[in-house]
Amino acid sequence: MDRSALADFLRRHRETLRPEDVGLPPGARRRAPGLRREEVALLAAMSTDYYTRLEQRRGPQPSDQMLASLARALRLTADERDYLYRVAGHNTPDRISAGDHISPALHRVLDRLEDTPALVLSSLGETLVQNRMAVALLGDRSGYTGLARSEYYRWFTDPETARAQYPEGDRERQSRAQVASLRDAYGAMGPRSRAGELVRALLAESPEFAALWERHEVARRFEDHKTLLHPELGAIELDCQALFTEDQSQCLLVLTAAPRTEAAEKLALLGVLGTQSFAPSASPSAPAKSS
């Protein structure tokens, strides 16, 4: 661990960012350029004291998880993220496998979407980050661990919870779409990847998945239009737009409603109600199985 290089790198990148770059309000006039230390700590979900000690060259070696959070908070590119890992004394993440590092370009777009649900997904169906409206619509998906981080895994191993937001008549189509998307990721990443681990686990745990896997359907797209069920507001008809990174490993999914429709009114109400509108039994915020 190169404490000096790590501290200088963190400070330099903190100073180049502005609050509006990371979705924060500008606030009062600032005496120094860039983000404040407490703002980086907030974005990275760590204590201000811990982050401050890193910049002061006296903190403990950060974990892989901490480094991933810092890379996300500072909007680092893949090359910058790899450098961060190296100076912190860690091996760099495998870029071929699906990872948690979010494309800065996608993150910038997400930061500007305040009035409609939007989230960034990995090729394995993992929610990497979601805005306030997406949390209000879909629930907070940040608490899942292990294989359960993947929506594909939850769909087949915890169907009562995972399928509650889809009308019953749409669930069969959604099951096929989940398997086809995982088949696409499996083909790109290989049997020894995280995709391969997911496939092996699902083949062992879900006869439904095993039957659909044998169909060898492959697709990587989202329906242009879907209906989602909200526990308080009922059915909401939404249009879906997906923006993929160049390597297709992540996508920004934006859910919108046509103007002057009932769905648009429901989204506006959802923005006011926020997460308090969720009934406890319907929220997926509690982690599912972990592995």
mmCIF file of C-alpha atoms in Angstrom:
data_model
loop_
_atom_site.group_PDB
_atom_site.id
_atom_site.type_symbol
_atom_site.label_atom_id
_atom_site.label_comp_id
_atom_site.label_asym_id
_atom_site.label_seq_id
_atom_site.Cartn_x
_atom_site.Cartn_y
_atom_site.Cartn_z
ATOM 1 C CA MET A 1 0.000 0.000 0.000
ATOM 2 C CA ASP A 2 1.427 3.344 -1.106
ATOM 3 C CA ARG A 3 -0.176 5.709 1.397
ATOM 4 C CA SER A 4 1.231 8.878 -0.182
ATOM 5 C CA ALA A 5 0.105 7.984 -3.690
ATOM 6 C CA LEU A 6 -3.312 6.919 -2.442
ATOM 7 C CA ALA A 7 -3.835 10.115 -0.441
ATOM 8 C CA ASP A 8 -2.704 12.379 -3.288
ATOM 9 C CA PHE A 9 -4.847 10.532 -5.816
ATOM 10 C CA LEU A 10 -7.979 10.763 -3.672
ATOM 11 C CA ARG A 11 -7.466 14.432 -2.894
ATOM 12 C CA ARG A 12 -6.776 15.360 -6.519
ATOM 13 C CA HIS A 13 -9.895 13.645 -7.835
ATOM 14 C CA ARG A 14 -12.046 15.038 -5.034
ATOM 15 C CA GLU A 15 -10.906 18.551 -5.922
ATOM 16 C CA THR A 16 -11.765 18.152 -9.619
ATOM 17 C CA LEU A 17 -15.412 17.312 -8.943
ATOM 18 C CA ARG A 18 -18.283 19.700 -8.314
ATOM 19 C CA PRO A 19 -21.456 18.826 -6.389
ATOM 20 C CA GLU A 20 -23.530 18.981 -9.580
ATOM 21 C CA ASP A 21 -21.166 16.398 -11.149
ATOM 22 C CA VAL A 22 -22.305 13.796 -8.629
ATOM 23 C CA GLY A 23 -25.948 14.735 -8.208
ATOM 24 C CA LEU A 24 -25.558 16.907 -5.101
ATOM 25 C CA PRO A 25 -26.978 20.437 -4.644
ATOM 26 C CA PRO A 26 -24.371 23.218 -4.993
ATOM 27 C CA GLY A 27 -24.975 24.530 -1.481
ATOM 28 C CA ALA A 28 -23.336 27.615 -0.014
ATOM 29 C CA ARG A 29 -20.216 29.295 -1.420
ATOM 30 C CA ARG A 30 -17.154 27.111 -0.982
ATOM 31 C CA ARG A 31 -13.772 28.250 0.235
ATOM 32 C CA ALA A 32 -11.942 25.477 -1.625
ATOM 33 C CA PRO A 33 -12.595 23.868 -5.021
ATOM 34 C CA GLY A 34 -14.147 20.462 -5.419
ATOM 35 C CA LEU A 35 -16.180 18.263 -3.151
ATOM 36 C CA ARG A 36 -15.845 18.338 0.592
ATOM 37 C CA ARG A 37 -14.464 15.269 2.333
ATOM 38 C CA GLU A 38 -17.780 14.631 4.038
ATOM 39 C CA GLU A 39 -19.511 14.639 0.644
ATOM 40 C CA VAL A 40 -17.176 11.970 -0.736
ATOM 41 C CA ALA A 41 -17.681 9.947 2.435
ATOM 42 C CA LEU A 42 -21.456 10.235 2.037
ATOM 43 C CA LEU A 43 -21.330 9.109 -1.595
ATOM 44 C CA ALA A 44 -19.048 6.198 -0.694
ATOM 45 C CA ALA A 45 -21.136 5.151 2.345
ATOM 46 C CA MET A 46 -18.244 5.471 4.795
ATOM 47 C CA SER A 47 -17.511 7.690 7.776
ATOM 48 C CA THR A 48 -15.952 11.108 7.200
ATOM 49 C CA ASP A 49 -13.262 10.253 9.748
ATOM 50 C CA TYR A 50 -12.261 7.120 7.820
ATOM 51 C CA TYR A 51 -12.030 8.975 4.525
ATOM 52 C CA THR A 52 -10.143 11.870 6.115
ATOM 53 C CA ARG A 53 -7.529 9.504 7.495
ATOM 54 C CA LEU A 54 -6.981 8.065 4.019
ATOM 55 C CA GLU A 55 -6.272 11.540 2.655
ATOM 56 C CA GLN A 56 -3.982 12.228 5.598
ATOM 57 C CA ARG A 57 -1.884 9.111 4.846
ATOM 58 C CA ARG A 58 -2.705 7.463 8.142
ATOM 59 C CA GLY A 59 -5.749 5.305 7.468
ATOM 60 C CA PRO A 60 -5.855 1.495 7.439
ATOM 61 C CA GLN A 61 -5.689 -0.356 4.161
ATOM 62 C CA PRO A 62 -9.145 -0.072 2.547
ATOM 63 C CA SER A 63 -10.942 -3.245 1.530
ATOM 64 C CA ASP A 64 -11.966 -4.140 -2.018
ATOM 65 C CA GLN A 65 -15.499 -3.072 -1.142
ATOM 66 C CA MET A 66 -14.312 0.310 0.131
ATOM 67 C CA LEU A 67 -12.231 0.876 -2.998
ATOM 68 C CA ALA A 68 -15.178 0.033 -5.229
ATOM 69 C CA SER A 69 -17.296 2.558 -3.312
ATOM 70 C CA LEU A 70 -14.613 5.236 -3.610
ATOM 71 C CA ALA A 71 -14.207 4.618 -7.339
ATOM 72 C CA ARG A 72 -17.949 4.997 -7.773
ATOM 73 C CA ALA A 73 -18.148 8.118 -5.597
ATOM 74 C CA LEU A 74 -15.283 9.840 -7.433
ATOM 75 C CA ARG A 75 -16.626 8.818 -10.870
ATOM 76 C CA LEU A 76 -13.340 7.154 -11.821
ATOM 77 C CA THR A 77 -12.745 5.627 -15.225
ATOM 78 C CA ALA A 78 -11.763 1.954 -15.421
ATOM 79 C CA ASP A 79 -8.074 2.892 -15.751
ATOM 80 C CA GLU A 80 -8.283 5.268 -12.784
ATOM 81 C CA ARG A 81 -10.080 2.629 -10.733
ATOM 82 C CA ASP A 82 -7.334 0.081 -11.487
ATOM 83 C CA TYR A 83 -4.687 2.581 -10.359
ATOM 84 C CA LEU A 84 -6.618 3.179 -7.142
ATOM 85 C CA TYR A 85 -6.597 -0.544 -6.419
ATOM 86 C CA ARG A 86 -2.890 -0.886 -7.135
ATOM 87 C CA VAL A 87 -1.731 1.990 -4.900
ATOM 88 C CA ALA A 88 -3.992 0.637 -2.149
ATOM 89 C CA GLY A 89 -2.161 -2.693 -2.346
ATOM 90 C CA HIS A 90 -4.873 -4.761 -4.054
ATOM 91 C CA ASN A 91 -5.117 -6.676 -7.295
ATOM 92 C CA THR A 92 -7.145 -4.891 -9.935
ATOM 93 C CA PRO A 93 -10.658 -6.200 -10.657
ATOM 94 C CA ASP A 94 -11.173 -8.416 -13.670
ATOM 95 C CA ARG A 95 -12.599 -6.238 -16.422
ATOM 96 C CA ILE A 96 -13.928 -9.195 -18.382
ATOM 97 C CA SER A 97 -16.218 -10.353 -15.598
ATOM 98 C CA ALA A 98 -19.260 -8.332 -14.674
ATOM 99 C CA GLY A 99 -18.130 -5.856 -12.053
ATOM 100 C CA ASP A 100 -19.553 -3.224 -9.741
ATOM 101 C CA HIS A 101 -17.658 -0.298 -11.234
ATOM 102 C CA ILE A 102 -20.190 1.951 -12.925
ATOM 103 C CA SER A 103 -19.402 3.673 -16.189
ATOM 104 C CA PRO A 104 -18.881 7.384 -15.364
ATOM 105 C CA ALA A 105 -20.886 8.319 -18.463
ATOM 106 C CA LEU A 106 -23.887 6.312 -17.275
ATOM 107 C CA HIS A 107 -23.534 7.752 -13.787
ATOM 108 C CA ARG A 108 -23.565 11.308 -15.139
ATOM 109 C CA VAL A 109 -26.805 10.649 -16.995
ATOM 110 C CA LEU A 110 -28.342 8.980 -13.926
ATOM 111 C CA ASP A 111 -27.410 11.961 -11.744
ATOM 112 C CA ARG A 112 -29.518 14.198 -13.988
ATOM 113 C CA LEU A 113 -32.627 12.039 -13.872
ATOM 114 C CA GLU A 114 -34.607 13.218 -10.871
ATOM 115 C CA ASP A 115 -38.265 12.930 -11.844
ATOM 116 C CA THR A 116 -38.405 9.429 -13.337
ATOM 117 C CA PRO A 117 -37.181 5.998 -12.178
ATOM 118 C CA ALA A 118 -33.726 5.052 -13.457
ATOM 119 C CA LEU A 119 -31.149 2.450 -12.477
ATOM 120 C CA VAL A 120 -27.872 0.958 -13.709
ATOM 121 C CA LEU A 121 -27.818 -2.824 -14.170
ATOM 122 C CA SER A 122 -24.944 -5.216 -14.799
ATOM 123 C CA SER A 123 -25.122 -7.926 -17.452
ATOM 124 C CA LEU A 124 -26.020 -10.329 -14.622
ATOM 125 C CA GLY A 125 -29.117 -8.392 -13.618
ATOM 126 C CA GLU A 126 -27.480 -6.780 -10.579
ATOM 127 C CA THR A 127 -28.704 -3.317 -9.613
ATOM 128 C CA LEU A 128 -25.507 -1.291 -9.239
ATOM 129 C CA VAL A 129 -27.133 2.033 -8.426
ATOM 130 C CA GLN A 130 -30.663 3.437 -8.544
ATOM 131 C CA ASN A 131 -32.064 6.912 -8.136
ATOM 132 C CA ARG A 132 -34.643 8.007 -5.582
ATOM 133 C CA MET A 133 -37.573 7.389 -7.917
ATOM 134 C CA ALA A 134 -36.383 3.866 -8.742
ATOM 135 C CA VAL A 135 -36.168 3.071 -5.033
ATOM 136 C CA ALA A 136 -39.717 4.367 -4.585
ATOM 137 C CA LEU A 137 -40.989 2.247 -7.483
ATOM 138 C CA LEU A 138 -38.952 -0.941 -7.129
ATOM 139 C CA GLY A 139 -37.675 -0.865 -3.552
ATOM 140 C CA ASP A 140 -34.100 -0.519 -2.353
ATOM 141 C CA ARG A 141 -32.109 -3.291 -4.018
ATOM 142 C CA SER A 142 -28.787 -2.465 -2.361
ATOM 143 C CA GLY A 143 -29.172 -4.935 0.525
ATOM 144 C CA TYR A 144 -28.810 -8.162 -1.431
ATOM 145 C CA THR A 145 -25.605 -10.174 -1.181
ATOM 146 C CA GLY A 146 -23.995 -13.098 -2.967
ATOM 147 C CA LEU A 147 -25.891 -14.686 -5.829
ATOM 148 C CA ALA A 148 -29.093 -12.968 -4.668
ATOM 149 C CA ARG A 149 -27.739 -9.671 -5.953
ATOM 150 C CA SER A 150 -28.787 -10.918 -9.395
ATOM 151 C CA GLU A 151 -32.422 -10.433 -10.341
ATOM 152 C CA TYR A 152 -32.115 -13.607 -12.416
ATOM 153 C CA TYR A 153 -31.299 -15.602 -9.298
ATOM 154 C CA ARG A 154 -34.044 -14.027 -7.192
ATOM 155 C CA TRP A 155 -36.611 -14.515 -9.948
ATOM 156 C CA PHE A 156 -36.254 -18.301 -9.811
ATOM 157 C CA THR A 157 -35.299 -18.899 -6.175
ATOM 158 C CA ASP A 158 -37.597 -16.366 -4.463
ATOM 159 C CA PRO A 159 -40.481 -16.029 -6.940
ATOM 160 C CA GLU A 160 -43.063 -14.894 -4.402
ATOM 161 C CA THR A 161 -41.100 -11.704 -3.790
ATOM 162 C CA ALA A 162 -39.287 -11.195 -7.090
ATOM 163 C CA ARG A 163 -42.373 -11.580 -9.280
ATOM 164 C CA ALA A 164 -44.775 -9.542 -7.166
ATOM 165 C CA GLN A 165 -44.222 -6.414 -9.251
ATOM 166 C CA TYR A 166 -45.260 -8.076 -12.517
ATOM 167 C CA PRO A 167 -48.833 -8.940 -13.561
ATOM 168 C CA GLU A 168 -49.447 -12.671 -13.445
ATOM 169 C CA GLY A 169 -50.046 -12.836 -17.199
ATOM 170 C CA ASP A 170 -46.609 -11.359 -17.907
ATOM 171 C CA ARG A 171 -44.541 -13.593 -15.648
ATOM 172 C CA GLU A 172 -44.013 -16.456 -18.101
ATOM 173 C CA ARG A 173 -42.635 -14.079 -20.722
ATOM 174 C CA GLN A 174 -40.462 -12.448 -18.091
ATOM 175 C CA SER A 175 -39.065 -15.832 -17.041
ATOM 176 C CA ARG A 176 -37.989 -16.563 -20.604
ATOM 177 C CA ALA A 177 -36.462 -13.088 -20.927
ATOM 178 C CA GLN A 178 -34.454 -13.560 -17.721
ATOM 179 C CA VAL A 179 -33.002 -16.856 -18.932
ATOM 180 C CA ALA A 180 -32.282 -15.497 -22.418
ATOM 181 C CA SER A 181 -30.382 -12.544 -20.924
ATOM 182 C CA LEU A 182 -28.367 -14.806 -18.648
ATOM 183 C CA ARG A 183 -27.599 -17.071 -21.616
ATOM 184 C CA ASP A 184 -26.196 -14.030 -23.434
ATOM 185 C CA ALA A 185 -23.998 -13.106 -20.445
ATOM 186 C CA TYR A 186 -22.884 -16.725 -20.087
ATOM 187 C CA GLY A 187 -21.790 -16.814 -23.710
ATOM 188 C CA ALA A 188 -19.779 -13.617 -23.321
ATOM 189 C CA MET A 189 -18.190 -14.392 -19.950
ATOM 190 C CA GLY A 190 -17.693 -18.147 -20.075
ATOM 191 C CA PRO A 191 -18.485 -21.079 -17.775
ATOM 192 C CA ARG A 192 -15.852 -20.161 -15.151
ATOM 193 C CA SER A 193 -17.197 -16.651 -14.675
ATOM 194 C CA ARG A 194 -19.823 -15.283 -12.292
ATOM 195 C CA ALA A 195 -22.354 -15.982 -15.024
ATOM 196 C CA GLY A 196 -21.307 -19.620 -14.980
ATOM 197 C CA GLU A 197 -21.641 -19.712 -11.200
ATOM 198 C CA LEU A 198 -25.174 -18.339 -11.476
ATOM 199 C CA VAL A 199 -26.145 -20.883 -14.113
ATOM 200 C CA ARG A 200 -24.835 -23.827 -12.092
ATOM 201 C CA ALA A 201 -26.651 -22.658 -8.966
ATOM 202 C CA LEU A 202 -29.939 -22.137 -10.798
ATOM 203 C CA LEU A 203 -29.751 -25.474 -12.590
ATOM 204 C CA ALA A 204 -29.398 -27.120 -9.186
ATOM 205 C CA GLU A 205 -32.122 -25.098 -7.443
ATOM 206 C CA SER A 206 -34.833 -24.384 -10.023
ATOM 207 C CA PRO A 207 -36.486 -26.976 -12.305
ATOM 208 C CA GLU A 208 -38.249 -24.090 -14.062
ATOM 209 C CA PHE A 209 -34.921 -22.464 -14.884
ATOM 210 C CA ALA A 210 -33.444 -25.796 -16.021
ATOM 211 C CA ALA A 211 -36.323 -26.338 -18.456
ATOM 212 C CA LEU A 212 -36.013 -22.847 -19.912
ATOM 213 C CA TRP A 213 -32.211 -23.111 -20.115
ATOM 214 C CA GLU A 214 -32.602 -26.102 -22.425
ATOM 215 C CA ARG A 215 -34.410 -23.882 -24.960
ATOM 216 C CA HIS A 216 -31.118 -22.088 -25.733
ATOM 217 C CA GLU A 217 -32.847 -18.760 -26.240
ATOM 218 C CA VAL A 218 -30.467 -15.803 -26.320
ATOM 219 C CA ALA A 219 -31.460 -12.134 -26.080
ATOM 220 C CA ARG A 220 -30.159 -8.976 -24.442
ATOM 221 C CA ARG A 221 -32.928 -6.418 -24.565
ATOM 222 C CA PHE A 222 -35.676 -4.935 -22.488
ATOM 223 C CA GLU A 223 -39.318 -4.698 -23.406
ATOM 224 C CA ASP A 224 -40.194 -1.278 -24.800
ATOM 225 C CA HIS A 225 -43.331 -1.184 -22.672
ATOM 226 C CA LYS A 226 -44.205 -2.886 -19.417
ATOM 227 C CA THR A 227 -46.690 -2.793 -16.575
ATOM 228 C CA LEU A 228 -45.386 -2.798 -13.013
ATOM 229 C CA LEU A 229 -47.469 -3.289 -9.892
ATOM 230 C CA HIS A 230 -46.937 -0.898 -7.002
ATOM 231 C CA PRO A 231 -48.311 -1.919 -3.587
ATOM 232 C CA GLU A 232 -50.068 1.416 -3.058
ATOM 233 C CA LEU A 233 -50.628 2.864 -6.518
ATOM 234 C CA GLY A 234 -51.518 -0.325 -8.383
ATOM 235 C CA ALA A 235 -50.622 -0.980 -12.018
ATOM 236 C CA ILE A 236 -48.356 1.588 -13.711
ATOM 237 C CA GLU A 237 -47.782 1.373 -17.470
ATOM 238 C CA LEU A 238 -44.267 2.523 -18.317
ATOM 239 C CA ASP A 239 -42.049 2.875 -21.361
ATOM 240 C CA CYS A 240 -38.516 1.502 -21.053
ATOM 241 C CA GLN A 241 -35.356 2.884 -22.598
ATOM 242 C CA ALA A 242 -32.002 1.122 -22.164
ATOM 243 C CA LEU A 243 -28.648 2.795 -22.743
ATOM 244 C CA PHE A 244 -25.774 0.292 -22.898
ATOM 245 C CA THR A 245 -22.068 0.867 -22.376
ATOM 246 C CA GLU A 246 -19.803 0.198 -25.343
ATOM 247 C CA ASP A 247 -18.830 -3.250 -24.035
ATOM 248 C CA GLN A 248 -22.485 -4.096 -23.237
ATOM 249 C CA SER A 249 -21.568 -4.972 -19.637
ATOM 250 C CA GLN A 250 -23.876 -2.388 -18.059
ATOM 251 C CA CYS A 251 -26.992 -0.517 -19.020
ATOM 252 C CA LEU A 252 -28.909 2.473 -17.763
ATOM 253 C CA LEU A 253 -32.598 1.593 -17.655
ATOM 254 C CA VAL A 254 -34.970 4.564 -17.644
ATOM 255 C CA LEU A 255 -38.694 4.121 -16.992
ATOM 256 C CA THR A 256 -41.009 6.888 -18.179
ATOM 257 C CA ALA A 257 -44.730 7.490 -18.585
ATOM 258 C CA ALA A 258 -46.474 9.174 -21.505
ATOM 259 C CA PRO A 259 -47.490 12.781 -20.707
ATOM 260 C CA ARG A 260 -50.980 13.474 -19.386
ATOM 261 C CA THR A 261 -51.706 9.812 -18.648
ATOM 262 C CA GLU A 262 -52.778 8.060 -15.487
ATOM 263 C CA ALA A 263 -49.306 6.536 -15.292
ATOM 264 C CA ALA A 264 -47.706 9.993 -15.396
ATOM 265 C CA GLU A 265 -49.939 11.084 -12.529
ATOM 266 C CA LYS A 266 -48.948 8.008 -10.545
ATOM 267 C CA LEU A 267 -45.231 8.680 -11.095
ATOM 268 C CA ALA A 268 -45.723 12.259 -9.914
ATOM 269 C CA LEU A 269 -47.468 10.979 -6.791
ATOM 270 C CA LEU A 270 -44.721 8.414 -6.303
ATOM 271 C CA GLY A 271 -42.175 11.220 -6.296
ATOM 272 C CA VAL A 272 -44.036 12.818 -3.397
ATOM 273 C CA LEU A 273 -44.674 9.634 -1.423
ATOM 274 C CA GLY A 274 -41.208 8.157 -1.886
ATOM 275 C CA THR A 275 -40.365 4.906 -0.146
ATOM 276 C CA GLN A 276 -42.949 5.458 2.594
ATOM 277 C CA SER A 277 -45.583 4.265 0.121
ATOM 278 C CA PHE A 278 -44.302 0.701 0.277
ATOM 279 C CA ALA A 279 -46.218 -1.827 2.310
ATOM 280 C CA PRO A 280 -43.743 -3.853 4.438
ATOM 281 C CA SER A 281 -44.752 -7.151 2.893
ATOM 282 C CA ALA A 282 -44.198 -5.927 -0.649
ATOM 283 C CA SER A 283 -40.814 -4.251 -0.343
ATOM 284 C CA PRO A 284 -37.786 -6.189 -1.601
ATOM 285 C CA SER A 285 -35.417 -4.151 0.537
ATOM 286 C CA ALA A 286 -34.595 -7.028 2.885
ATOM 287 C CA PRO A 287 -31.780 -9.189 1.518
ATOM 288 C CA ALA A 288 -32.780 -12.477 0.013
ATOM 289 C CA LYS A 289 -30.671 -15.607 0.119
ATOM 290 C CA SER A 290 -26.962 -15.027 0.015
ATOM 291 C CA SER A 291 -24.248 -17.264 -1.148
#
